[in-house]
Coordinates of C-alpha atoms in Angstrom, one line a residue:
M1 CA 19.5 -17.0 22.9
K2 CA 21.0 -20.4 22.3
K3 CA 22.3 -20.8 18.7
L4 CA 19.5 -22.0 16.5
I5 CA 20.5 -23.8 13.4
F6 CA 17.9 -25.3 11.2
S7 CA 17.9 -26.5 7.7
L8 CA 15.3 -26.1 5.0
C9 CA 15.2 -28.4 2.1
F10 CA 12.5 -28.9 -0.5
S11 CA 10.5 -32.2 -0.3
Y12 CA 8.4 -34.1 -2.9
C13 CA 4.7 -33.4 -2.3
F14 CA 3.3 -30.3 -4.0
I15 CA 0.6 -29.3 -1.5
F16 CA -0.4 -26.0 -3.0
Y17 CA -1.6 -27.4 -6.4
G18 CA -2.5 -30.9 -5.4
F19 CA 0.0 -32.8 -7.6
A20 CA 3.6 -33.9 -7.3
Q21 CA 6.5 -33.0 -9.5
E22 CA 10.2 -33.8 -9.5
S23 CA 12.4 -30.9 -8.6
E24 CA 15.8 -30.1 -7.1
K25 CA 16.1 -29.9 -3.4
L26 CA 17.2 -26.7 -1.8
I27 CA 18.9 -26.7 1.6
L28 CA 19.0 -23.6 3.6
S29 CA 20.7 -23.2 7.0
I30 CA 19.9 -20.4 9.4
D31 CA 22.0 -19.2 12.3
T32 CA 20.1 -16.9 14.6
E33 CA 23.3 -15.7 16.4
T34 CA 24.8 -14.3 13.2
K35 CA 23.1 -11.0 12.8
Y36 CA 23.2 -8.2 10.3
Q37 CA 21.3 -4.9 9.9
I38 CA 18.2 -3.9 11.9
I39 CA 15.3 -3.0 9.6
D40 CA 14.0 0.5 9.9
H41 CA 11.1 0.5 7.5
F42 CA 9.6 -0.3 4.1
G43 CA 8.0 2.6 2.3
A44 CA 6.6 4.3 -0.8
S45 CA 6.1 7.9 -2.1
D46 CA 2.9 10.0 -2.5
A47 CA 4.3 11.7 -5.7
W48 CA 2.6 12.7 -7.8
S49 CA -0.9 11.4 -8.2
I50 CA -1.9 11.5 -4.5
Q51 CA -2.6 15.3 -4.9
F52 CA -5.6 14.2 -7.0
V53 CA -6.4 10.7 -5.7
G54 CA -6.5 12.2 -2.2
N55 CA -9.7 14.0 -3.4
W56 CA -11.3 11.1 -5.1
P57 CA -14.5 9.6 -3.7
E58 CA -14.1 8.5 -0.1
V59 CA -14.7 4.8 -0.7
K60 CA -12.0 4.6 -3.4
K61 CA -9.3 6.5 -1.7
K62 CA -10.0 4.5 1.5
A63 CA -9.6 1.3 -0.4
I64 CA -6.3 2.4 -1.9
A65 CA -5.0 3.5 1.5
K66 CA -6.0 0.1 3.0
L67 CA -4.0 -1.7 0.3
L68 CA -0.9 0.4 1.1
F69 CA -1.1 0.8 4.8
S70 CA -3.3 -1.8 6.5
K71 CA -1.9 -4.4 8.9
E72 CA -5.3 -6.0 9.4
M73 CA -6.3 -9.5 8.4
S74 CA -9.6 -10.8 7.1
H75 CA -10.0 -14.6 7.4
G76 CA -6.3 -14.9 7.9
K77 CA -5.5 -12.9 4.7
P78 CA -3.7 -9.5 4.9
L79 CA -5.8 -6.6 3.7
G80 CA -2.8 -4.5 2.7
I81 CA 1.0 -4.6 2.6
G82 CA 1.5 -2.7 5.9
L83 CA 4.0 0.0 4.8
S84 CA 6.0 1.3 7.8
M85 CA 7.1 4.6 6.0
W86 CA 5.1 7.1 4.0
R87 CA 7.1 9.6 1.9
M88 CA 5.4 12.9 1.3
N89 CA 6.4 15.2 -1.5
L90 CA 7.1 18.8 -0.5
G91 CA 6.1 20.5 -3.7
A92 CA 8.0 23.5 -5.2
G93 CA 4.9 25.3 -6.4
A94 CA 4.9 24.4 -10.1
A95 CA 1.2 23.5 -10.0
A96 CA 0.2 27.1 -9.4
Q97 CA 2.2 28.2 -12.4
G98 CA 0.3 25.9 -14.7
S99 CA 1.6 25.6 -18.3
E100 CA 4.0 28.5 -17.5
S101 CA 5.9 26.2 -15.2
G102 CA 7.6 24.5 -18.1
I103 CA 6.5 21.1 -16.8
K104 CA 4.3 19.7 -19.5
D105 CA 2.6 16.9 -17.5
E106 CA 0.3 18.6 -14.9
W107 CA 0.4 15.5 -12.8
R108 CA 4.1 16.2 -12.2
R109 CA 3.6 19.7 -11.1
A110 CA 3.3 19.9 -7.3
S111 CA 1.8 22.6 -5.1
S112 CA 3.7 24.7 -2.6
F113 CA 2.9 23.7 1.0
L114 CA 2.7 27.3 2.3
K115 CA 0.7 30.4 1.4
A116 CA 2.4 33.8 1.5
D117 CA 1.2 34.3 5.1
G118 CA 3.0 31.1 6.2
S119 CA -0.1 28.9 6.7
L120 CA -0.6 25.6 4.9
N121 CA -1.7 25.9 1.3
L122 CA -5.2 24.5 1.6
P123 CA -7.1 23.2 -0.3
E124 CA -4.2 22.6 -2.8
I125 CA -2.5 20.0 -0.6
D126 CA -5.6 18.5 0.9
G127 CA -5.1 15.3 -1.1
Q128 CA -1.6 14.8 0.3
L129 CA -2.7 15.6 3.8
W130 CA -5.6 13.1 3.5
F131 CA -3.2 10.2 2.7
A132 CA -0.7 11.2 5.3
N133 CA -3.4 11.1 7.9
A134 CA -4.7 7.8 6.5
A135 CA -1.2 6.4 6.9
K136 CA -1.2 7.6 10.5
E137 CA -4.6 6.1 11.2
H138 CA -3.5 2.8 9.9
G139 CA -0.5 2.8 12.2
V140 CA 2.3 3.5 9.7
E141 CA 5.2 4.1 11.9
K142 CA 7.2 6.8 10.1
L143 CA 6.5 9.8 7.9
L144 CA 9.2 11.6 5.8
L145 CA 9.0 14.8 3.8
F146 CA 11.1 15.1 0.7
S147 CA 12.0 18.0 -1.6
N148 CA 12.7 17.6 -5.3
S149 CA 13.3 21.4 -5.7
P150 CA 13.2 24.5 -3.5
P151 CA 10.0 26.5 -3.8
V152 CA 9.9 28.4 -7.0
H153 CA 9.9 31.8 -5.3
L154 CA 13.4 31.0 -4.1
T155 CA 14.9 29.6 -7.3
K156 CA 17.1 31.4 -9.8
N157 CA 14.7 31.0 -12.7
E158 CA 11.5 31.0 -10.6
K159 CA 10.8 27.5 -11.8
G160 CA 10.9 24.1 -10.3
Y161 CA 13.8 22.8 -12.4
S162 CA 17.2 24.1 -13.5
S163 CA 17.8 26.1 -16.7
D164 CA 21.5 25.1 -17.0
G165 CA 22.1 21.9 -15.2
N166 CA 23.5 23.8 -12.1
S167 CA 21.8 24.3 -8.8
N168 CA 18.8 26.5 -9.1
L169 CA 19.1 27.6 -5.5
P170 CA 21.2 30.7 -5.2
D171 CA 23.5 30.8 -2.1
E172 CA 21.8 33.9 -0.8
N173 CA 18.5 31.9 -0.6
V174 CA 19.8 28.8 1.2
D175 CA 18.9 30.1 4.7
A176 CA 15.4 31.2 3.4
F177 CA 14.8 27.7 2.1
A178 CA 15.8 26.2 5.4
D179 CA 13.5 28.5 7.3
Y180 CA 10.7 27.7 4.8
V181 CA 11.1 24.0 5.6
S182 CA 11.0 24.7 9.4
Q183 CA 7.8 26.7 8.9
V184 CA 6.3 23.7 6.9
F185 CA 7.0 21.4 9.8
K186 CA 5.5 23.7 12.3
E187 CA 2.3 24.1 10.2
L188 CA 2.0 20.4 9.7
G189 CA 2.3 19.9 13.5
K190 CA -0.8 22.1 13.9
H191 CA -2.6 19.5 11.8
S192 CA -1.4 16.6 13.9
L193 CA 1.2 15.5 11.3
N194 CA 4.8 15.3 12.6
P195 CA 7.2 13.9 10.0
E196 CA 10.3 12.4 11.7
Y197 CA 12.6 12.9 8.6
F198 CA 13.3 15.4 6.0
S199 CA 15.1 14.6 2.7
P200 CA 16.3 17.9 1.2
V201 CA 17.8 16.7 -2.1
N202 CA 16.8 14.1 -4.7
E203 CA 19.2 12.6 -7.1
P204 CA 21.5 15.6 -7.1
Q205 CA 23.7 14.1 -9.8
W206 CA 21.2 14.7 -12.5
D207 CA 20.9 18.0 -14.4
W208 CA 17.2 18.4 -14.0
K209 CA 16.9 20.8 -16.9
D210 CA 14.4 19.0 -19.2
G211 CA 11.3 20.1 -17.3
G212 CA 10.1 16.6 -17.0
Q213 CA 9.4 17.1 -13.3
E214 CA 10.4 19.3 -10.4
G215 CA 14.1 18.7 -9.7
N216 CA 17.4 20.4 -8.7
P217 CA 21.0 19.4 -9.1
Y218 CA 23.5 20.0 -6.3
T219 CA 27.3 19.5 -5.9
N220 CA 28.4 17.9 -2.6
Q221 CA 29.5 21.3 -1.4
E222 CA 26.0 22.7 -2.1
V223 CA 24.3 19.7 -0.3
A224 CA 26.5 20.3 2.7
M225 CA 25.7 24.1 2.7
L226 CA 22.0 23.4 2.6
V227 CA 22.1 20.6 5.3
R228 CA 24.0 22.9 7.6
A229 CA 21.5 25.7 7.1
L230 CA 18.6 23.2 7.8
N231 CA 20.4 21.9 10.9
S232 CA 20.7 25.5 12.2
S233 CA 17.1 26.4 11.4
F234 CA 15.8 23.2 13.0
E235 CA 17.9 23.9 16.1
N236 CA 16.6 27.5 16.3
E237 CA 13.0 26.5 15.8
K238 CA 13.2 23.4 18.0
I239 CA 12.1 21.2 15.2
K240 CA 12.7 17.5 16.1
V241 CA 13.5 16.1 12.7
K242 CA 16.3 14.0 11.3
I243 CA 17.8 15.0 7.9
D244 CA 18.4 12.2 5.3
V245 CA 21.3 12.6 2.8
A246 CA 21.6 12.3 0.0
E247 CA 19.3 10.2 -2.2
A248 CA 22.0 9.5 -4.8
G249 CA 20.7 8.7 -8.3
K250 CA 22.7 5.5 -8.4
I251 CA 24.3 3.5 -5.6
N252 CA 27.8 3.8 -7.1
Y253 CA 27.7 7.6 -6.5
L254 CA 28.0 6.7 -2.8
F255 CA 31.4 5.1 -3.1
E256 CA 33.0 6.5 -6.3
L257 CA 33.3 9.7 -8.2
S258 CA 32.2 8.0 -11.5
D259 CA 31.1 10.5 -14.1
K260 CA 30.1 13.2 -11.5
P261 CA 33.3 14.2 -9.7
K262 CA 31.7 17.0 -7.7
R263 CA 28.6 14.9 -6.9
G264 CA 30.0 11.5 -6.2
N265 CA 31.8 9.6 -3.4
Q266 CA 29.1 10.8 -1.0
I267 CA 29.8 8.4 1.9
Q268 CA 33.3 9.8 2.3
E269 CA 32.2 13.4 1.5
F270 CA 29.5 13.6 4.1
F271 CA 30.6 11.1 6.8
A272 CA 34.4 11.2 6.8
P273 CA 35.5 13.7 9.6
S274 CA 38.4 14.9 7.4
S275 CA 36.1 15.9 4.6
P276 CA 35.3 19.7 4.1
N277 CA 31.7 18.6 3.6
Y278 CA 31.5 16.5 6.7
L279 CA 27.9 16.4 8.2
G280 CA 28.2 13.6 10.7
D281 CA 28.6 15.8 13.7
L282 CA 25.3 17.8 13.1
N283 CA 22.5 17.1 15.6
H284 CA 19.8 16.7 13.1
V285 CA 21.6 14.6 10.5
S286 CA 20.5 11.0 10.5
K287 CA 23.4 8.5 10.6
V288 CA 22.2 7.2 7.3
I289 CA 23.4 7.4 3.7
S290 CA 20.8 6.9 1.1
A291 CA 20.6 6.1 -2.6
H292 CA 18.4 4.8 -5.3
S293 CA 18.7 1.4 -6.9
Y294 CA 18.1 2.5 -10.5
F295 CA 20.4 1.4 -13.3
T296 CA 22.4 -1.0 -11.1
T297 CA 20.2 -4.1 -11.0
S298 CA 21.2 -5.9 -14.2
P299 CA 22.7 -8.3 -14.8
S300 CA 22.3 -10.1 -11.5
N301 CA 26.0 -10.7 -10.9
T302 CA 26.8 -7.0 -11.6
S303 CA 24.0 -6.0 -9.2
V304 CA 25.5 -8.2 -6.5
A305 CA 29.1 -7.0 -7.0
M306 CA 28.0 -3.3 -6.8
R307 CA 26.0 -4.0 -3.6
Q308 CA 28.9 -5.8 -2.0
R309 CA 31.1 -2.8 -2.8
L310 CA 28.6 -0.5 -1.2
H311 CA 28.3 -2.6 1.9
E312 CA 32.1 -2.7 2.3
E313 CA 32.3 1.1 2.1
V314 CA 29.4 1.7 4.6
K315 CA 31.1 -0.8 7.0
R316 CA 34.1 1.6 7.2
F317 CA 31.8 3.9 9.2
P318 CA 30.5 1.8 12.1
A319 CA 27.6 4.1 13.1
L320 CA 26.4 4.5 9.5
S321 CA 23.4 2.7 8.0
Y322 CA 22.3 2.5 4.4
W323 CA 18.7 3.3 3.1
M324 CA 17.5 2.4 -0.4
T325 CA 15.1 5.2 -0.8
E326 CA 13.6 4.9 -4.3
Y327 CA 13.1 2.2 -6.9
C328 CA 10.8 1.2 -9.7
I329 CA 11.6 -0.6 -13.0
L330 CA 13.2 1.8 -15.4
G331 CA 15.2 1.0 -18.6
G332 CA 18.8 -0.2 -18.9
N333 CA 18.2 -3.7 -17.5
E334 CA 20.5 -5.6 -19.9
G335 CA 17.5 -7.1 -21.7
E336 CA 16.2 -8.7 -18.5
I337 CA 13.1 -6.5 -18.3
N338 CA 11.8 -3.3 -19.9
G339 CA 10.5 -0.4 -17.8
G340 CA 7.9 0.5 -20.4
K341 CA 4.3 -0.8 -20.3
R342 CA 2.4 -1.7 -17.1
D343 CA 2.8 -5.2 -15.9
L344 CA 0.3 -6.2 -13.3
G345 CA 1.5 -9.8 -13.2
M346 CA 4.3 -11.8 -11.8
D347 CA 7.2 -11.1 -14.2
A348 CA 7.7 -7.6 -12.9
A349 CA 6.9 -8.7 -9.4
L350 CA 9.6 -11.4 -9.4
Y351 CA 12.1 -8.9 -10.8
V352 CA 11.3 -6.4 -8.0
A353 CA 11.5 -9.1 -5.4
R354 CA 15.0 -10.0 -6.5
V355 CA 16.0 -6.4 -6.3
I356 CA 14.6 -6.1 -2.7
H357 CA 16.4 -9.3 -1.8
Q358 CA 19.8 -8.1 -3.1
D359 CA 19.4 -4.7 -1.5
L360 CA 18.6 -6.3 1.9
S361 CA 20.9 -9.3 1.8
V362 CA 23.9 -8.0 -0.1
A363 CA 23.9 -4.2 0.4
N364 CA 22.5 -4.6 3.9
A365 CA 20.0 -1.9 3.4
S366 CA 18.1 -1.2 6.6
A367 CA 15.2 0.4 4.7
W368 CA 13.7 -0.2 1.2
N369 CA 11.3 2.3 -0.5
W370 CA 9.3 2.1 -3.7
W371 CA 8.8 5.2 -5.9
L372 CA 5.2 5.8 -7.0
A373 CA 2.7 4.2 -4.6
V374 CA 0.0 5.1 -7.1
S375 CA 0.7 5.6 -10.8
P376 CA -1.4 6.8 -13.7
Y377 CA 1.2 5.8 -16.2
D378 CA 1.7 3.0 -18.7
Y379 CA 5.0 2.1 -17.0
K380 CA 6.4 -0.3 -14.4
D381 CA 6.5 2.4 -11.7
G382 CA 3.4 1.8 -9.6
L383 CA 2.3 -0.4 -6.8
I384 CA -1.3 0.5 -7.5
Y385 CA -2.4 1.9 -10.9
I386 CA -5.2 4.3 -11.6
D387 CA -7.1 5.9 -14.5
K388 CA -5.5 9.2 -15.2
N389 CA -8.4 11.1 -13.9
K390 CA -8.2 13.9 -11.4
T391 CA -11.6 13.5 -9.8
N392 CA -12.5 9.8 -10.0
G393 CA -11.6 6.5 -11.8
D394 CA -10.8 2.9 -11.3
F395 CA -7.7 1.5 -9.6
Y396 CA -5.8 -1.7 -10.2
E397 CA -3.6 -3.8 -7.9
S398 CA -0.2 -4.9 -9.3
K399 CA 1.6 -8.0 -8.2
M400 CA 4.5 -5.7 -7.5
L401 CA 2.4 -4.3 -4.6
W402 CA 2.0 -7.8 -3.1
A403 CA 5.7 -8.8 -3.8
L404 CA 6.7 -5.8 -1.7
G405 CA 4.1 -7.0 0.8
N406 CA 5.8 -10.3 1.2
F407 CA 8.5 -8.3 2.9
S408 CA 6.8 -5.1 4.3
R409 CA 3.8 -6.8 5.9
F410 CA 5.8 -9.2 8.0
I411 CA 9.3 -7.7 8.5
R412 CA 8.5 -4.9 10.9
P413 CA 10.7 -2.0 12.1
G414 CA 13.2 -3.5 14.6
F415 CA 13.4 -6.9 13.0
Q416 CA 17.0 -7.9 12.3
R417 CA 18.3 -9.9 9.4
I418 CA 20.0 -13.2 10.4
A419 CA 22.4 -15.5 8.5
L420 CA 21.0 -17.8 5.9
K421 CA 23.2 -20.1 3.7
S422 CA 22.0 -22.0 0.7
S423 CA 23.5 -25.3 -0.6
S424 CA 21.3 -25.3 -3.8
P425 CA 22.9 -25.5 -7.2
N426 CA 20.3 -22.8 -8.1
E427 CA 21.4 -20.5 -5.3
E428 CA 21.8 -17.6 -7.7
K429 CA 18.2 -17.9 -8.8
I430 CA 16.3 -19.0 -5.7
N431 CA 16.6 -16.2 -3.2
A432 CA 16.0 -16.6 0.5
S433 CA 16.5 -14.3 3.5
A434 CA 15.5 -14.5 7.2
Y435 CA 14.7 -12.0 9.9
L436 CA 14.2 -12.2 13.7
S437 CA 12.1 -9.8 15.8
S438 CA 13.9 -7.8 18.5
D439 CA 12.3 -9.9 21.3
Q440 CA 13.3 -13.1 19.4
E441 CA 9.8 -14.3 19.6
E442 CA 9.1 -14.2 15.8
M443 CA 11.0 -15.2 12.8
V444 CA 10.3 -14.5 9.1
I445 CA 11.7 -16.2 6.0
V446 CA 11.1 -14.8 2.5
L447 CA 11.6 -17.2 -0.4
I448 CA 11.6 -16.1 -4.1
N449 CA 11.3 -18.7 -6.9
P450 CA 11.4 -17.2 -10.4
E451 CA 11.8 -20.6 -12.0
N452 CA 9.2 -22.5 -14.0
Q453 CA 9.2 -25.5 -11.6
P454 CA 8.4 -25.9 -7.9
K455 CA 11.0 -26.4 -5.3
E456 CA 10.8 -28.9 -2.5
I457 CA 11.1 -27.8 1.1
Q458 CA 11.8 -29.8 4.3
L459 CA 12.4 -28.0 7.5
N460 CA 14.6 -29.8 10.0
Q461 CA 15.8 -29.0 13.5
L462 CA 13.2 -26.4 14.3
P463 CA 13.7 -25.4 17.9
D464 CA 11.1 -26.6 20.3
Q465 CA 10.0 -23.1 21.2
F466 CA 9.2 -22.2 17.5
Q467 CA 6.1 -23.1 15.5
I468 CA 5.1 -22.0 12.1
V469 CA 2.0 -19.8 12.1
K470 CA 1.4 -19.6 8.4
G471 CA 2.8 -19.2 4.9
Y472 CA 1.8 -16.3 2.6
L473 CA 2.0 -16.9 -1.1
T474 CA 2.1 -14.4 -4.0
N475 CA 1.9 -15.7 -7.5
E476 CA -0.2 -15.2 -10.6
N477 CA -3.3 -16.5 -8.8
S478 CA -2.6 -15.4 -5.2
S479 CA -1.8 -12.2 -3.4
L480 CA -0.4 -12.9 0.1
E481 CA -2.8 -15.9 0.2
P482 CA -2.5 -17.6 3.6
K483 CA -1.4 -21.3 3.3
L484 CA -1.5 -23.9 5.9
I485 CA 2.1 -25.3 6.2
D486 CA 3.0 -28.9 6.8
L487 CA 6.7 -28.6 7.7
K488 CA 7.2 -32.3 6.9
N489 CA 5.6 -32.1 3.4
L490 CA 5.9 -28.7 1.7
T491 CA 6.6 -27.5 -1.8
F492 CA 7.4 -23.9 -2.9
P493 CA 5.5 -23.3 -6.2
E494 CA 7.1 -22.0 -9.4
K495 CA 7.2 -18.3 -10.2
S496 CA 6.1 -17.2 -6.7
I497 CA 7.1 -15.6 -3.5
L498 CA 6.5 -17.3 -0.2
T499 CA 6.8 -15.8 3.3
L500 CA 7.0 -18.2 6.2
V501 CA 6.1 -16.7 9.7
F502 CA 7.2 -18.5 12.8
S503 CA 6.3 -17.6 16.4
L504 CA 6.9 -19.0 19.9
K505 CA 4.7 -21.9 21.0
K506 CA 2.2 -20.9 23.6

């Protein structure tokens, strides 16, 4: 396609609220020939509440599934955020142990997927299966199964967490764990669920010995041993699944040893051919390295620097992509925001939007995943919140749900990020990124304004073949609210996220 360069700058008229206000102009320039990563998906996890919510009254769980998965519109307004990945928790079996599991919160105990005879553990996992099938029915493109801990019958202490901060999976049980996973995939296939990915370890850097949830630490050598066993089992059983490594607890563990010398530097460890833990030549290993964005997002300049470092390291391996596979707002944010207490409003949503922007535009993540899709907690960890009730209750949408939706609903798998440069003096605060569909017939621009004043926009040099379809606004009063866009007279409201969707003229 001929190079398309167009400039966006903010103009005077404030069309969304019906009054004008002086504000700085922002000029953005997009070059569609300068391309970066191809987007694989946006996703969220079913841990841990879905085991219960999946058995709530039909009308309520269908409404929750629609919010997470739907790509439908009603009167031009999205009914949901259209996730393109659903992450399904392969429980270790702590739920069956009850209080003897050592995990105090029963909502964080998960059921084993298999009975002793090798069949699916029904009805204990019915809730999870219901939501996985709902995702499929809504057209969610990808399904991933992840493991926090090996099943308790294979662990050293017969619990879903470590007793001593070392791996709870004895070497002699590694092959049995791999075969267990293969059996799970075969059984799920009998129920018309065919996950394309398996993530065998979660944040292997942490000790996982407090019993707060199911979890297991691994050294890089132990990760490699397990992945090789899984690869062999999948080959033998003809399981068509890709393995995702290694869900690092922080992004810096991918490119430095840091404080975990046997569990860090994971890009080199798993994808450098000279490494004794090299996994890049295994048929079932996805050419992806994954990590979580926790504890690395504040302050903003530090967040950017770490993501630049990550991108530079990933670039050294041309076939490798980076997935950000888990995030919610925890503590340690340099006073910017506290993880405690629910925040259904825009403060948390704008913070999350900035993290998504930096992960996509600086780290070049090709996938971005939230942690708890549905949370019962008084914490900034949920897209949707529920009453902590196992059989019924109310649910509550957060603005974090819709902030993610400004990306996930419109930037579909296969879209590619394209160059965008800003000339604004507020460039570090006003975030903008752009994406082009694989057929180059659709373009999406996501704008984030955390400021207390609106920003003027004027779009110049739009190629003749493109027209704007609509804008979708999320702020304190709107959730992906469709807005008619006058390209000659447009203002981006304060404390809001605006997605602009362009398509070819017909």
